mmCIF file of N, CA and C in Angstrom:
data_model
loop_
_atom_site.group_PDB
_atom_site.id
_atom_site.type_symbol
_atom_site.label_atom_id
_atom_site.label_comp_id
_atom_site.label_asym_id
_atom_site.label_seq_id
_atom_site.Cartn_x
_atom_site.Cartn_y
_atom_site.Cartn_z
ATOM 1 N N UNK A 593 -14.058 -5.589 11.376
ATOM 2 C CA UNK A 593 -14.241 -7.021 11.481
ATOM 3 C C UNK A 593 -13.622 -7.457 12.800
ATOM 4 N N UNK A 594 -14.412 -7.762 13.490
ATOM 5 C CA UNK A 594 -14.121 -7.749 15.109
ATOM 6 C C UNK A 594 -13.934 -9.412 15.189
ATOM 7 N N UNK A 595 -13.541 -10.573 14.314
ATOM 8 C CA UNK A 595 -12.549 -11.629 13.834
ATOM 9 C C UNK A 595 -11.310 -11.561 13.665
ATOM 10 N N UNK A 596 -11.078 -10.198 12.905
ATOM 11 C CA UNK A 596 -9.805 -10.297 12.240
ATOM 12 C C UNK A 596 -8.699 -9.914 13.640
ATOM 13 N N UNK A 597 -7.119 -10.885 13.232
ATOM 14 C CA UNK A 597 -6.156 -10.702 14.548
ATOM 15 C C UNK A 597 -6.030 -9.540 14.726
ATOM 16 N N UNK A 598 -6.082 -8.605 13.644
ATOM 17 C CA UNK A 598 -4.927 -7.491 13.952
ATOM 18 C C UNK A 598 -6.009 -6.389 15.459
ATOM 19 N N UNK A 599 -7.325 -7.146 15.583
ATOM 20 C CA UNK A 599 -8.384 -6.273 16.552
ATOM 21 C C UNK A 599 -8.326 -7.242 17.710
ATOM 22 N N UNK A 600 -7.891 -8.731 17.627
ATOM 23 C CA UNK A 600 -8.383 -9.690 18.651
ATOM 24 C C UNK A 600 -7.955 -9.430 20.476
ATOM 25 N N UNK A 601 -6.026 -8.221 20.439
ATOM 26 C CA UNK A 601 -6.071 -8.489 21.958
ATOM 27 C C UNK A 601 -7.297 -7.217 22.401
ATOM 28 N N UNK A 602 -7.643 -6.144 21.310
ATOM 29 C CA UNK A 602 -8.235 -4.934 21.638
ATOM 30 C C UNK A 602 -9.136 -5.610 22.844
ATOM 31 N N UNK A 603 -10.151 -6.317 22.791
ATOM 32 C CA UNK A 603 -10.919 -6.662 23.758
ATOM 33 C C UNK A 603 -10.051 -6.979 25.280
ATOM 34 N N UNK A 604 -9.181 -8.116 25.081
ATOM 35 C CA UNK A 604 -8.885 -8.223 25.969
ATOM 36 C C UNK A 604 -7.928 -6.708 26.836
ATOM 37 N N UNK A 605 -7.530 -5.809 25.806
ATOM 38 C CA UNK A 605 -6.516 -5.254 26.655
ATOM 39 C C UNK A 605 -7.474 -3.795 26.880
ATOM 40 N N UNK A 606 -8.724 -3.522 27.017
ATOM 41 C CA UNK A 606 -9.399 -2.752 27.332
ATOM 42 C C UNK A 606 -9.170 -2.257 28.728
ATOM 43 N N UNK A 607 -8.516 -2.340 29.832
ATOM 44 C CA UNK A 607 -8.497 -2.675 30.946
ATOM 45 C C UNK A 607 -7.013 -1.852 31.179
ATOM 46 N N UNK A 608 -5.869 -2.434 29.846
ATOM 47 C CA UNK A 608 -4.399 -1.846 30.181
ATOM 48 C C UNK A 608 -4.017 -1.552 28.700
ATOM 49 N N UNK A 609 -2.898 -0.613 28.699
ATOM 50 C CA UNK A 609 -1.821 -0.017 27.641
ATOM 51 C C UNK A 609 -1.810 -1.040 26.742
ATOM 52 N N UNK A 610 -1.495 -1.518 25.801
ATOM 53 C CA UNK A 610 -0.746 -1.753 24.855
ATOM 54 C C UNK A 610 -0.057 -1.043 24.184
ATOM 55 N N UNK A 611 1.267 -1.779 23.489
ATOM 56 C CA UNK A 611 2.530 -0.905 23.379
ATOM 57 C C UNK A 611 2.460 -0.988 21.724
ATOM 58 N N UNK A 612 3.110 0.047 21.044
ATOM 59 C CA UNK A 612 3.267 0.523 19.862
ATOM 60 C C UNK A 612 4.036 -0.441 19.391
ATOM 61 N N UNK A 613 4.590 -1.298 20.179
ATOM 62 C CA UNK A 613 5.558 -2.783 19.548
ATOM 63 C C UNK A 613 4.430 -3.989 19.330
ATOM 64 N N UNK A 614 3.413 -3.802 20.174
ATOM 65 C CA UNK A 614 1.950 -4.862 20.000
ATOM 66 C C UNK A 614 1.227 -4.088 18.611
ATOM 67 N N UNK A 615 1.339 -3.349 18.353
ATOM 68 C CA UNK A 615 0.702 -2.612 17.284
ATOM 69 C C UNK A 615 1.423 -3.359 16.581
ATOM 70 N N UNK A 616 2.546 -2.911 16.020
ATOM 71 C CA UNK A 616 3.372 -3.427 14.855
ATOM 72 C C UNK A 616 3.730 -4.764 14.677
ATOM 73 N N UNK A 617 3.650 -5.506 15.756
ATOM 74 C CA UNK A 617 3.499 -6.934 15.735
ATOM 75 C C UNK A 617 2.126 -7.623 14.818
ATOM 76 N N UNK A 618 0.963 -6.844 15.523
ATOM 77 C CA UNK A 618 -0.161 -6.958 14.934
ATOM 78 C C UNK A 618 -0.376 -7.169 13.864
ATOM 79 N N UNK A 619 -0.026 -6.004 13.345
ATOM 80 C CA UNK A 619 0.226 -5.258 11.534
ATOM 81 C C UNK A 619 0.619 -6.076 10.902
ATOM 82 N N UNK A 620 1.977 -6.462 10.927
ATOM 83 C CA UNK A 620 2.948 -7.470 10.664
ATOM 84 C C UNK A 620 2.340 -8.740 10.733
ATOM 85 N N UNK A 621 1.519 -9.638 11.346
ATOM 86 C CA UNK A 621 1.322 -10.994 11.273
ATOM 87 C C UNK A 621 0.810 -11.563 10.167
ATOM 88 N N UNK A 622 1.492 -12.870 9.712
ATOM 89 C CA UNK A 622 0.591 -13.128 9.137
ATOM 90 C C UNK A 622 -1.104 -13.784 8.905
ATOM 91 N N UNK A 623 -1.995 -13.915 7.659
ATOM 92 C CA UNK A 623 -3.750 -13.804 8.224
ATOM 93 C C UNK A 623 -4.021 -14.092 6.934
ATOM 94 N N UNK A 624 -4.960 -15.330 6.864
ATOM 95 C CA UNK A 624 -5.339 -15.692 5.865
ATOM 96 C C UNK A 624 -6.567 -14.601 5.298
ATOM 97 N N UNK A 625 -6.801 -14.470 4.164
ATOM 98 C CA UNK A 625 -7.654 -13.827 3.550
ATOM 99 C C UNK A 625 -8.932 -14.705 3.735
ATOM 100 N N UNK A 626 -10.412 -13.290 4.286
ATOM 101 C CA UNK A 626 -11.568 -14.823 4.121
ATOM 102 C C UNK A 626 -12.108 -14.936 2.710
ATOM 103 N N UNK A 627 -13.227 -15.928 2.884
ATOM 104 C CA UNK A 627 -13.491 -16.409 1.704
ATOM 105 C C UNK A 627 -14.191 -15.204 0.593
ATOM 106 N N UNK A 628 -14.591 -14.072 1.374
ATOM 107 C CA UNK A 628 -15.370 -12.585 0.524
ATOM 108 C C UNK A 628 -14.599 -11.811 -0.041
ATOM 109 N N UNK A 629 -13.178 -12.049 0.622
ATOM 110 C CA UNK A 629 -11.937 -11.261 0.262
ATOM 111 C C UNK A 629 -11.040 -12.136 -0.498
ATOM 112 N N UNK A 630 -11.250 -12.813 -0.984
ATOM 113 C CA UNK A 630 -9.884 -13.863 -1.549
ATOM 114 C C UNK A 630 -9.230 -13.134 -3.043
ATOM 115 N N UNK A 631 -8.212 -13.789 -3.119
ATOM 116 C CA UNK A 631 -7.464 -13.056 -4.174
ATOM 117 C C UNK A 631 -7.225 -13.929 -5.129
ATOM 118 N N UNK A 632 -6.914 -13.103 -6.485
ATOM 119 C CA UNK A 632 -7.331 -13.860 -7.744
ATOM 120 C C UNK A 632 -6.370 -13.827 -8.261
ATOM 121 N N UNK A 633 -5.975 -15.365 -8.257
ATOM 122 C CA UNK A 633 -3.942 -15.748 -9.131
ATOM 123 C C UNK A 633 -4.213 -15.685 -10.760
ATOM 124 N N UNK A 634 -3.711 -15.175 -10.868
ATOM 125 C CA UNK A 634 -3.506 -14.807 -12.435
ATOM 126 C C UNK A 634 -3.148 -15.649 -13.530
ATOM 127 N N UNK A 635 -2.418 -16.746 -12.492
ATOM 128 C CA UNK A 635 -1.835 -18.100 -13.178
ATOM 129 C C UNK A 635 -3.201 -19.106 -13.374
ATOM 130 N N UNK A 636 -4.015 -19.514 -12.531
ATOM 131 C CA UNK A 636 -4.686 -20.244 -12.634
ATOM 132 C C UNK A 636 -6.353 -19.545 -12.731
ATOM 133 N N UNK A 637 -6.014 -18.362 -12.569
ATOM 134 C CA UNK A 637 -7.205 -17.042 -13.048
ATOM 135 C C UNK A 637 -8.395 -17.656 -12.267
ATOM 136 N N UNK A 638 -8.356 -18.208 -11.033
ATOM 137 C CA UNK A 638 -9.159 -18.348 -10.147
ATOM 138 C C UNK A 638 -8.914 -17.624 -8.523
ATOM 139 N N UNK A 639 -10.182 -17.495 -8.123
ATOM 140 C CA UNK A 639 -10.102 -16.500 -6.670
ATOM 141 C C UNK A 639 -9.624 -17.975 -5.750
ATOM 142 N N UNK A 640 -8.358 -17.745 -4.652
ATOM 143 C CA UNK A 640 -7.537 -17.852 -3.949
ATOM 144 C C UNK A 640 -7.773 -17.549 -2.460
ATOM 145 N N UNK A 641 -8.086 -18.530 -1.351
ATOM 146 C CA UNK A 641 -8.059 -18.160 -0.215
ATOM 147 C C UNK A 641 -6.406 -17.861 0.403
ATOM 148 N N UNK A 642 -6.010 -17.066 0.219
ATOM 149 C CA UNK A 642 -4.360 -17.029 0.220
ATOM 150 C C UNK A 642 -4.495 -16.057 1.708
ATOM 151 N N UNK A 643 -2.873 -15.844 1.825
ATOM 152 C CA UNK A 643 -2.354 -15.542 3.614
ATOM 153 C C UNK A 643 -1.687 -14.234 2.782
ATOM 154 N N UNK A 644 -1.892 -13.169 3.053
ATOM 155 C CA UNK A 644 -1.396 -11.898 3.368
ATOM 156 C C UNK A 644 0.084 -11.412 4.559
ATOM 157 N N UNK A 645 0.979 -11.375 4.280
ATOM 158 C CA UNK A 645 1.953 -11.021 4.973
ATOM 159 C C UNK A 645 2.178 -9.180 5.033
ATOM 160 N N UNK A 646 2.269 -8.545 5.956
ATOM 161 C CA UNK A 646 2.772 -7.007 5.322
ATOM 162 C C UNK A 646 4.238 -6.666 6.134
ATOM 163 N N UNK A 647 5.359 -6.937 4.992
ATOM 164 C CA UNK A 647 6.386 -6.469 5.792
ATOM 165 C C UNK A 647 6.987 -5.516 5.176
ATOM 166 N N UNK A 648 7.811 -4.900 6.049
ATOM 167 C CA UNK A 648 8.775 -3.622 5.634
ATOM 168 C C UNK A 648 9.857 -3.760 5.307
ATOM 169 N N UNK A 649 10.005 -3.117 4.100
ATOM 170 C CA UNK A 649 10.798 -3.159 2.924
ATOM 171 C C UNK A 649 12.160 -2.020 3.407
ATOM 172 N N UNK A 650 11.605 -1.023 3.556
ATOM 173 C CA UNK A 650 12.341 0.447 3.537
ATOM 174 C C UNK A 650 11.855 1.479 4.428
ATOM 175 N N UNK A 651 12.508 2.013 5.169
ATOM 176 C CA UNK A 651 11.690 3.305 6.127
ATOM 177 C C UNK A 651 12.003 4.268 5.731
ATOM 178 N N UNK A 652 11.116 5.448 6.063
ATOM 179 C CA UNK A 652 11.089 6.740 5.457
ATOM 180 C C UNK A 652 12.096 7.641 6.123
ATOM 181 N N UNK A 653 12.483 8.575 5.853
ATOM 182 C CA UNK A 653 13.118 9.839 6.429
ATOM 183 C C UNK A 653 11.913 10.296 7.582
ATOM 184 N N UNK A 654 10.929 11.012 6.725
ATOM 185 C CA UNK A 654 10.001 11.043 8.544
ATOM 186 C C UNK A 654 9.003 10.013 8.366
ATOM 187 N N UNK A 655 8.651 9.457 9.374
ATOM 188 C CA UNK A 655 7.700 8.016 9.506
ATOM 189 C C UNK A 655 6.356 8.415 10.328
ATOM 190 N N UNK A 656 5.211 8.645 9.692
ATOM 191 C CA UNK A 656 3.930 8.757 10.119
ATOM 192 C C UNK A 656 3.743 7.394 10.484
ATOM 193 N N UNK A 657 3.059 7.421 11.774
ATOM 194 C CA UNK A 657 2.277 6.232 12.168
ATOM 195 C C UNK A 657 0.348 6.820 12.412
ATOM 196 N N UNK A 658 0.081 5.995 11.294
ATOM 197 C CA UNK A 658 -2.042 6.121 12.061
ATOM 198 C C UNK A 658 -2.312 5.092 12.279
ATOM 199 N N UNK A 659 -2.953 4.773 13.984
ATOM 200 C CA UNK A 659 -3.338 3.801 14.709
ATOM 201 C C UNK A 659 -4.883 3.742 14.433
ATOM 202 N N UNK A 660 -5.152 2.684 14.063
ATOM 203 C CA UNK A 660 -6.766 2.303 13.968
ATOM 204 C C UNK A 660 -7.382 2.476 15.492
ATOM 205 N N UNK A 661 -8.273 3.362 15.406
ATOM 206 C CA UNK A 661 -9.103 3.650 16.875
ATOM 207 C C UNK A 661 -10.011 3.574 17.216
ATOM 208 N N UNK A 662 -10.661 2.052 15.989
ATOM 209 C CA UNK A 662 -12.330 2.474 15.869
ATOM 210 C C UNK A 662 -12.257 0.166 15.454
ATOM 211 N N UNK A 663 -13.261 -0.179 15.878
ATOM 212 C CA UNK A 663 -13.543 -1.858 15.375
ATOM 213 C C UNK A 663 -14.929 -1.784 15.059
ATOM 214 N N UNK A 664 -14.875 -2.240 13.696
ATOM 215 C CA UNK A 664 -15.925 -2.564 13.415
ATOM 216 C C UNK A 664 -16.724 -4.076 13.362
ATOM 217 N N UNK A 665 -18.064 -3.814 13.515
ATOM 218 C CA UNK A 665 -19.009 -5.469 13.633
ATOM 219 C C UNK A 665 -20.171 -5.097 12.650
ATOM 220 N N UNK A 666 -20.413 -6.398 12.465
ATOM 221 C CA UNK A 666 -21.845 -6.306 11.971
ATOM 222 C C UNK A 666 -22.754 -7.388 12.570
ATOM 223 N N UNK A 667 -23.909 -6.606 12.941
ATOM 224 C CA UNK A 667 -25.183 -7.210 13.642
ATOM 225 C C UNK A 667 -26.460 -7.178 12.724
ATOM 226 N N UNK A 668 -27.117 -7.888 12.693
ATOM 227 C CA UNK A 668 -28.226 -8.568 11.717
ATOM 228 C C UNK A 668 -28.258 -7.644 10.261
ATOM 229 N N UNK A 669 -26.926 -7.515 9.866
ATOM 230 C CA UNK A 669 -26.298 -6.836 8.531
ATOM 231 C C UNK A 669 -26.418 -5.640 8.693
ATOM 232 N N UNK A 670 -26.008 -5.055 10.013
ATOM 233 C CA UNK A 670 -26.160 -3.569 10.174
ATOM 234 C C UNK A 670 -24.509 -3.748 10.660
ATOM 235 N N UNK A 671 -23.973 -2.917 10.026
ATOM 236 C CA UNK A 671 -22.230 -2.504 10.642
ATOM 237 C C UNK A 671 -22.168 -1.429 11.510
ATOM 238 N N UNK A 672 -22.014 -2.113 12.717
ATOM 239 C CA UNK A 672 -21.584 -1.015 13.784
ATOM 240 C C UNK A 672 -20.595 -0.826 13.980
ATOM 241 N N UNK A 673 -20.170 0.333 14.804
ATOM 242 C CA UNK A 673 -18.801 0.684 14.696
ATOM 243 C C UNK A 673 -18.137 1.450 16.626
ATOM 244 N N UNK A 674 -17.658 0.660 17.095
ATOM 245 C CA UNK A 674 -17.584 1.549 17.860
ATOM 246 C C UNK A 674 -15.815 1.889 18.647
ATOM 247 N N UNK A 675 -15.485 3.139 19.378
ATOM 248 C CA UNK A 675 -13.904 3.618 19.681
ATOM 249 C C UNK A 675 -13.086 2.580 20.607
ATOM 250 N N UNK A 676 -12.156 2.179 20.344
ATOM 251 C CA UNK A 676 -11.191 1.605 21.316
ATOM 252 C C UNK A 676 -10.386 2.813 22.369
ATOM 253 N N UNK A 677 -11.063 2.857 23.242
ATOM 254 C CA UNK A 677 -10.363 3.669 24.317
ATOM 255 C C UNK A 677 -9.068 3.113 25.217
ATOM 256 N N UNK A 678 -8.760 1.962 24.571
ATOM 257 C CA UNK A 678 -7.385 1.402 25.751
ATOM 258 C C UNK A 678 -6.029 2.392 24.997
ATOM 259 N N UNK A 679 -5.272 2.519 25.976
ATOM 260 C CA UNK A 679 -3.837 3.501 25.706
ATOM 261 C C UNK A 679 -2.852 2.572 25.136
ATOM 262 N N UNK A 680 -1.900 3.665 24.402
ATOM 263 C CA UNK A 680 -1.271 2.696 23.447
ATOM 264 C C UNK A 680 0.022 3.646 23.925
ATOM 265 N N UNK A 681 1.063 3.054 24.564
ATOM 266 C CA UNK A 681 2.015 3.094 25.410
ATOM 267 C C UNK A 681 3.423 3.539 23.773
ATOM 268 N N UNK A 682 4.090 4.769 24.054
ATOM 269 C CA UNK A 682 4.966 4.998 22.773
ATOM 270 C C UNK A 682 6.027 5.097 23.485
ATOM 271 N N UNK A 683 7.083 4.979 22.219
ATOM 272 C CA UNK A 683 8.836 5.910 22.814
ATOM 273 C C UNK A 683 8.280 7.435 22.701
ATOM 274 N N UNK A 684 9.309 8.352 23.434
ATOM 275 C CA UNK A 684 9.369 9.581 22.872
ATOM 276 C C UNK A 684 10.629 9.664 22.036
ATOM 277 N N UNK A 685 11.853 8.746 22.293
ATOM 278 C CA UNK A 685 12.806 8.988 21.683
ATOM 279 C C UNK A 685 12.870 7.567 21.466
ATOM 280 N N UNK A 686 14.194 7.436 19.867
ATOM 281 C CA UNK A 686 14.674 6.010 19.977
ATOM 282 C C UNK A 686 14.139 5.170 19.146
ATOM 283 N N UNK A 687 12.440 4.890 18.382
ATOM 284 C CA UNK A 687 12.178 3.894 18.217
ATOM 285 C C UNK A 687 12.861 3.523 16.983
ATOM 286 N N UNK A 688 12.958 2.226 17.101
ATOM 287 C CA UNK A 688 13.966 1.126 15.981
ATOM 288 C C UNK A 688 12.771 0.128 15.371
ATOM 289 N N UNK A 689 12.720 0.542 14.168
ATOM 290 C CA UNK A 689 12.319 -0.625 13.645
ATOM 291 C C UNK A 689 12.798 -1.758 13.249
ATOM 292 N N UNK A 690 13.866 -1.612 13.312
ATOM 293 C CA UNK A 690 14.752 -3.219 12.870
ATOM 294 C C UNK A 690 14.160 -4.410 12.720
ATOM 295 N N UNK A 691 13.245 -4.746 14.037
ATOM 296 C CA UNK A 691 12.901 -5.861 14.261
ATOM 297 C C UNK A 691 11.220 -6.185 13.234
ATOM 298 N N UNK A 692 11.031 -5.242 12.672
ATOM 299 C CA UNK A 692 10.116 -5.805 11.363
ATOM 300 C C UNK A 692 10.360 -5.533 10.136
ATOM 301 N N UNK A 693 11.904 -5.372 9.560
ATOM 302 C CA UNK A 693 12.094 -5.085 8.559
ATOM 303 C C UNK A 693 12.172 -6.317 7.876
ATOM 304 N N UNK A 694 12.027 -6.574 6.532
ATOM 305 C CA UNK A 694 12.421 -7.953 5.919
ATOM 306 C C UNK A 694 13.926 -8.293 6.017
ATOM 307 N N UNK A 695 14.373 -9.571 5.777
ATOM 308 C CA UNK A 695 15.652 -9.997 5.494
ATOM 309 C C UNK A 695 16.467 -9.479 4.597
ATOM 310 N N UNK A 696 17.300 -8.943 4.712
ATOM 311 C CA UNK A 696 18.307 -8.340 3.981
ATOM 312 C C UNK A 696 17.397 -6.878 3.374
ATOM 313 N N UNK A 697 16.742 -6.409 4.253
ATOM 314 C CA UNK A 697 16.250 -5.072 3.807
ATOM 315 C C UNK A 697 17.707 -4.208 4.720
ATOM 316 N N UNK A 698 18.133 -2.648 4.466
ATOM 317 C CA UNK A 698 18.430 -2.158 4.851
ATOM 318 C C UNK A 698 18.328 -1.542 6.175
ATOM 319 N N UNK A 699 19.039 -1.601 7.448
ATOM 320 C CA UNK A 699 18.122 -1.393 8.444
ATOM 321 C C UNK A 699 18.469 0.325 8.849
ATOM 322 N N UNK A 700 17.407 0.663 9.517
ATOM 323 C CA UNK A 700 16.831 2.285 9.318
ATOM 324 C C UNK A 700 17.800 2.473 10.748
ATOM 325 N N UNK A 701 17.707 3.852 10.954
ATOM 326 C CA UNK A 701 17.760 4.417 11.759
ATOM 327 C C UNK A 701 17.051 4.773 13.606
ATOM 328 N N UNK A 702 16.922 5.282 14.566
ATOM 329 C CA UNK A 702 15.680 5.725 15.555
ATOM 330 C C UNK A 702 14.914 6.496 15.153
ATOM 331 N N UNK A 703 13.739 6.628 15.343
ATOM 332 C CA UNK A 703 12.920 7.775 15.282
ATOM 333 C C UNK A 703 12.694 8.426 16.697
ATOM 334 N N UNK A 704 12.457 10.034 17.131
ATOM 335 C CA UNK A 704 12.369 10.517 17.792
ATOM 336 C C UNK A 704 10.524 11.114 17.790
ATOM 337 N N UNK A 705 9.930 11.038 18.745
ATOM 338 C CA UNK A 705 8.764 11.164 18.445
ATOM 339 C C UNK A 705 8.590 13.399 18.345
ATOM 340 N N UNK A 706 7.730 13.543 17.085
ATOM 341 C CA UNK A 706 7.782 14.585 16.828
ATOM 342 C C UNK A 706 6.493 15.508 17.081
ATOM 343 N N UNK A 707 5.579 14.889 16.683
ATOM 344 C CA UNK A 707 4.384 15.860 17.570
ATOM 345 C C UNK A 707 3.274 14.635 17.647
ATOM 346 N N UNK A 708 1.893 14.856 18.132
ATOM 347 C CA UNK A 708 0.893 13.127 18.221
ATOM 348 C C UNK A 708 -0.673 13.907 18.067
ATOM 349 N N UNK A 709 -1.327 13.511 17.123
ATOM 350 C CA UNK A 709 -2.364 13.815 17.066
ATOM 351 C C UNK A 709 -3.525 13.264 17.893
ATOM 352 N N UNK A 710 -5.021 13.462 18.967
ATOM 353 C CA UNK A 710 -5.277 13.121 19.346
ATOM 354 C C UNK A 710 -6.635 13.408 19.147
ATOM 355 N N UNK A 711 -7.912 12.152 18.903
ATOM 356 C CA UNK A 711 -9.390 12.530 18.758
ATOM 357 C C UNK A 711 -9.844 11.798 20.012
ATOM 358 N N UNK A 712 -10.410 13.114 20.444
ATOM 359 C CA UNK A 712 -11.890 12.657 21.101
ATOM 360 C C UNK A 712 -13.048 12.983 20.789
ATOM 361 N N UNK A 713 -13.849 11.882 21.337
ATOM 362 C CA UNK A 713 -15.253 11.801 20.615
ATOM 363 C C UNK A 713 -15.797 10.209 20.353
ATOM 364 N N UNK A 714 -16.482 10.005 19.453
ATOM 365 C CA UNK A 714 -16.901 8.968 19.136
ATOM 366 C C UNK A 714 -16.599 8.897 17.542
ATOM 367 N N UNK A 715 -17.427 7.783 17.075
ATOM 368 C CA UNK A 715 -17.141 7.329 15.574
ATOM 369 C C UNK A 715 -17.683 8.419 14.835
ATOM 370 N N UNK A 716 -18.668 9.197 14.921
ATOM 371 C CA UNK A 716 -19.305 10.089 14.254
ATOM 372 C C UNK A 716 -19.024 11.455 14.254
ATOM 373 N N UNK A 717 -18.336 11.522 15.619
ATOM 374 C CA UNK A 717 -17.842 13.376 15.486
ATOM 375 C C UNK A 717 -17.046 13.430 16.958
ATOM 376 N N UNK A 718 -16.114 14.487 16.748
ATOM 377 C CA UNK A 718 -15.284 14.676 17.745
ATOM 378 C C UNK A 718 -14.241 16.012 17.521
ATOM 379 N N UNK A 719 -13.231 15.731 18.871
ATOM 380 C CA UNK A 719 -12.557 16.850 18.382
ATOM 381 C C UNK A 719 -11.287 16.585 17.924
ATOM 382 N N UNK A 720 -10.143 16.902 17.436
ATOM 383 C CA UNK A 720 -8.716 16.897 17.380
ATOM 384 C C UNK A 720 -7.707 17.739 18.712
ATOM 385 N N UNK A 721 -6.745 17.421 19.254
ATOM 386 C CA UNK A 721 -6.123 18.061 19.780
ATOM 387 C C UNK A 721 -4.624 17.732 19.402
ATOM 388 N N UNK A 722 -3.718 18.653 19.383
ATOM 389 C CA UNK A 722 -2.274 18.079 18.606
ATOM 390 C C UNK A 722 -1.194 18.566 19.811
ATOM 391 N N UNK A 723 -0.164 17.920 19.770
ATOM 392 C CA UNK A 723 1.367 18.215 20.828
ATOM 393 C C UNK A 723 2.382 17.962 19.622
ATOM 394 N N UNK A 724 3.085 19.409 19.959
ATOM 395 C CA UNK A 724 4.374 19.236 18.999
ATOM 396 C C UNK A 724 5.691 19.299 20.253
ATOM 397 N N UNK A 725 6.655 18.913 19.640
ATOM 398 C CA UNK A 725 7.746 19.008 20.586
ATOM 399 C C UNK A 725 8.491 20.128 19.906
ATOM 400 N N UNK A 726 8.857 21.430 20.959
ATOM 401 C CA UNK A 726 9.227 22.454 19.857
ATOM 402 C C UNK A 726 11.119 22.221 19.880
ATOM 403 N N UNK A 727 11.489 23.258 19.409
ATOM 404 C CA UNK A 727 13.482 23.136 19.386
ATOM 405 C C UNK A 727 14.035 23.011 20.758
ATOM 406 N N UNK A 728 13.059 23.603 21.772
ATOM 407 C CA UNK A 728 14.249 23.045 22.929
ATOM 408 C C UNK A 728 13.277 22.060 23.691
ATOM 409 N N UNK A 729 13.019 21.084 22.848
ATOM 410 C CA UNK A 729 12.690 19.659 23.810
ATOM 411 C C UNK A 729 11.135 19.783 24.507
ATOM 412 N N UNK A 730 10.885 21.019 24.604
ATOM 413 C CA UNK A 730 9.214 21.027 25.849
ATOM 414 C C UNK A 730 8.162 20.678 24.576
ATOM 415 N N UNK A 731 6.617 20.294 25.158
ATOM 416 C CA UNK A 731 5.783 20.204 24.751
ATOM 417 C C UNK A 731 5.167 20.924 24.614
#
């Protein structure tokens, strides 16, 4: 849904990096639900155009991140789909989530980046290539 915020700077930042802190900002915002998606209160047992928040509660011991790499549209009710090729700028060491945890959640630790999975190709087929960081630090 090439509407929804969490895709809106993709267009514009086609051109430059965006950072893994614009990601999680993204993620994190809040976004009203549309009217196809609305949610159904239990109290008044009617469907609800309500606002979706997603925040973090608790972080893991190891923390997978999967970046959406693909926006989808639909054109005369055909859903197309096509790759976001702009770079998405990471720590290798260090990252803190602090700054999207909820209020009075526990705050985590750094993460050190540990290996990064990578597809090329298009929406329909491609390849994988992977980087691990081994025990003494090289790639």
């Amino acid at each position: 849904v090439t509407d929804d915020a969490s895709v809106q700077p993709a267009a514009a930042a086609s051109s430059k990096a965006m950072t893994l802190a614009d990601c999680l900002n993204l993620f994190t915002t809040r976004e009203q639900l549309s009217p196809s998606n609305e949610w159904y209160c239990p109290a008044c047992k009617a469907h609800k155009q309500a606002f979706k928040t997603i925040t973090l509660w608790r972080l893991p011991e190891v923390l997978v991140i999967h970046l959406k790499r693909f926006e989808y549209s639909v054109q005369y009710n055909i859903q197309r789909s096509s790759r976001l090729d702009y770079p998405v700028d990471f720590p290798l060491e260090a990252l803190e989530l602090d700054g999207w945890l909820a209020v009075g959640a526990d705050r985590g630790g750094a993460y050190d980046l540990y290996a990064v999975s990578c597809h090329s190709g298009g929406t329909y087929g491609g390849h994988y290539t992977a980087y691990t960081r081994s025990a003494d630090g090289s790639w």
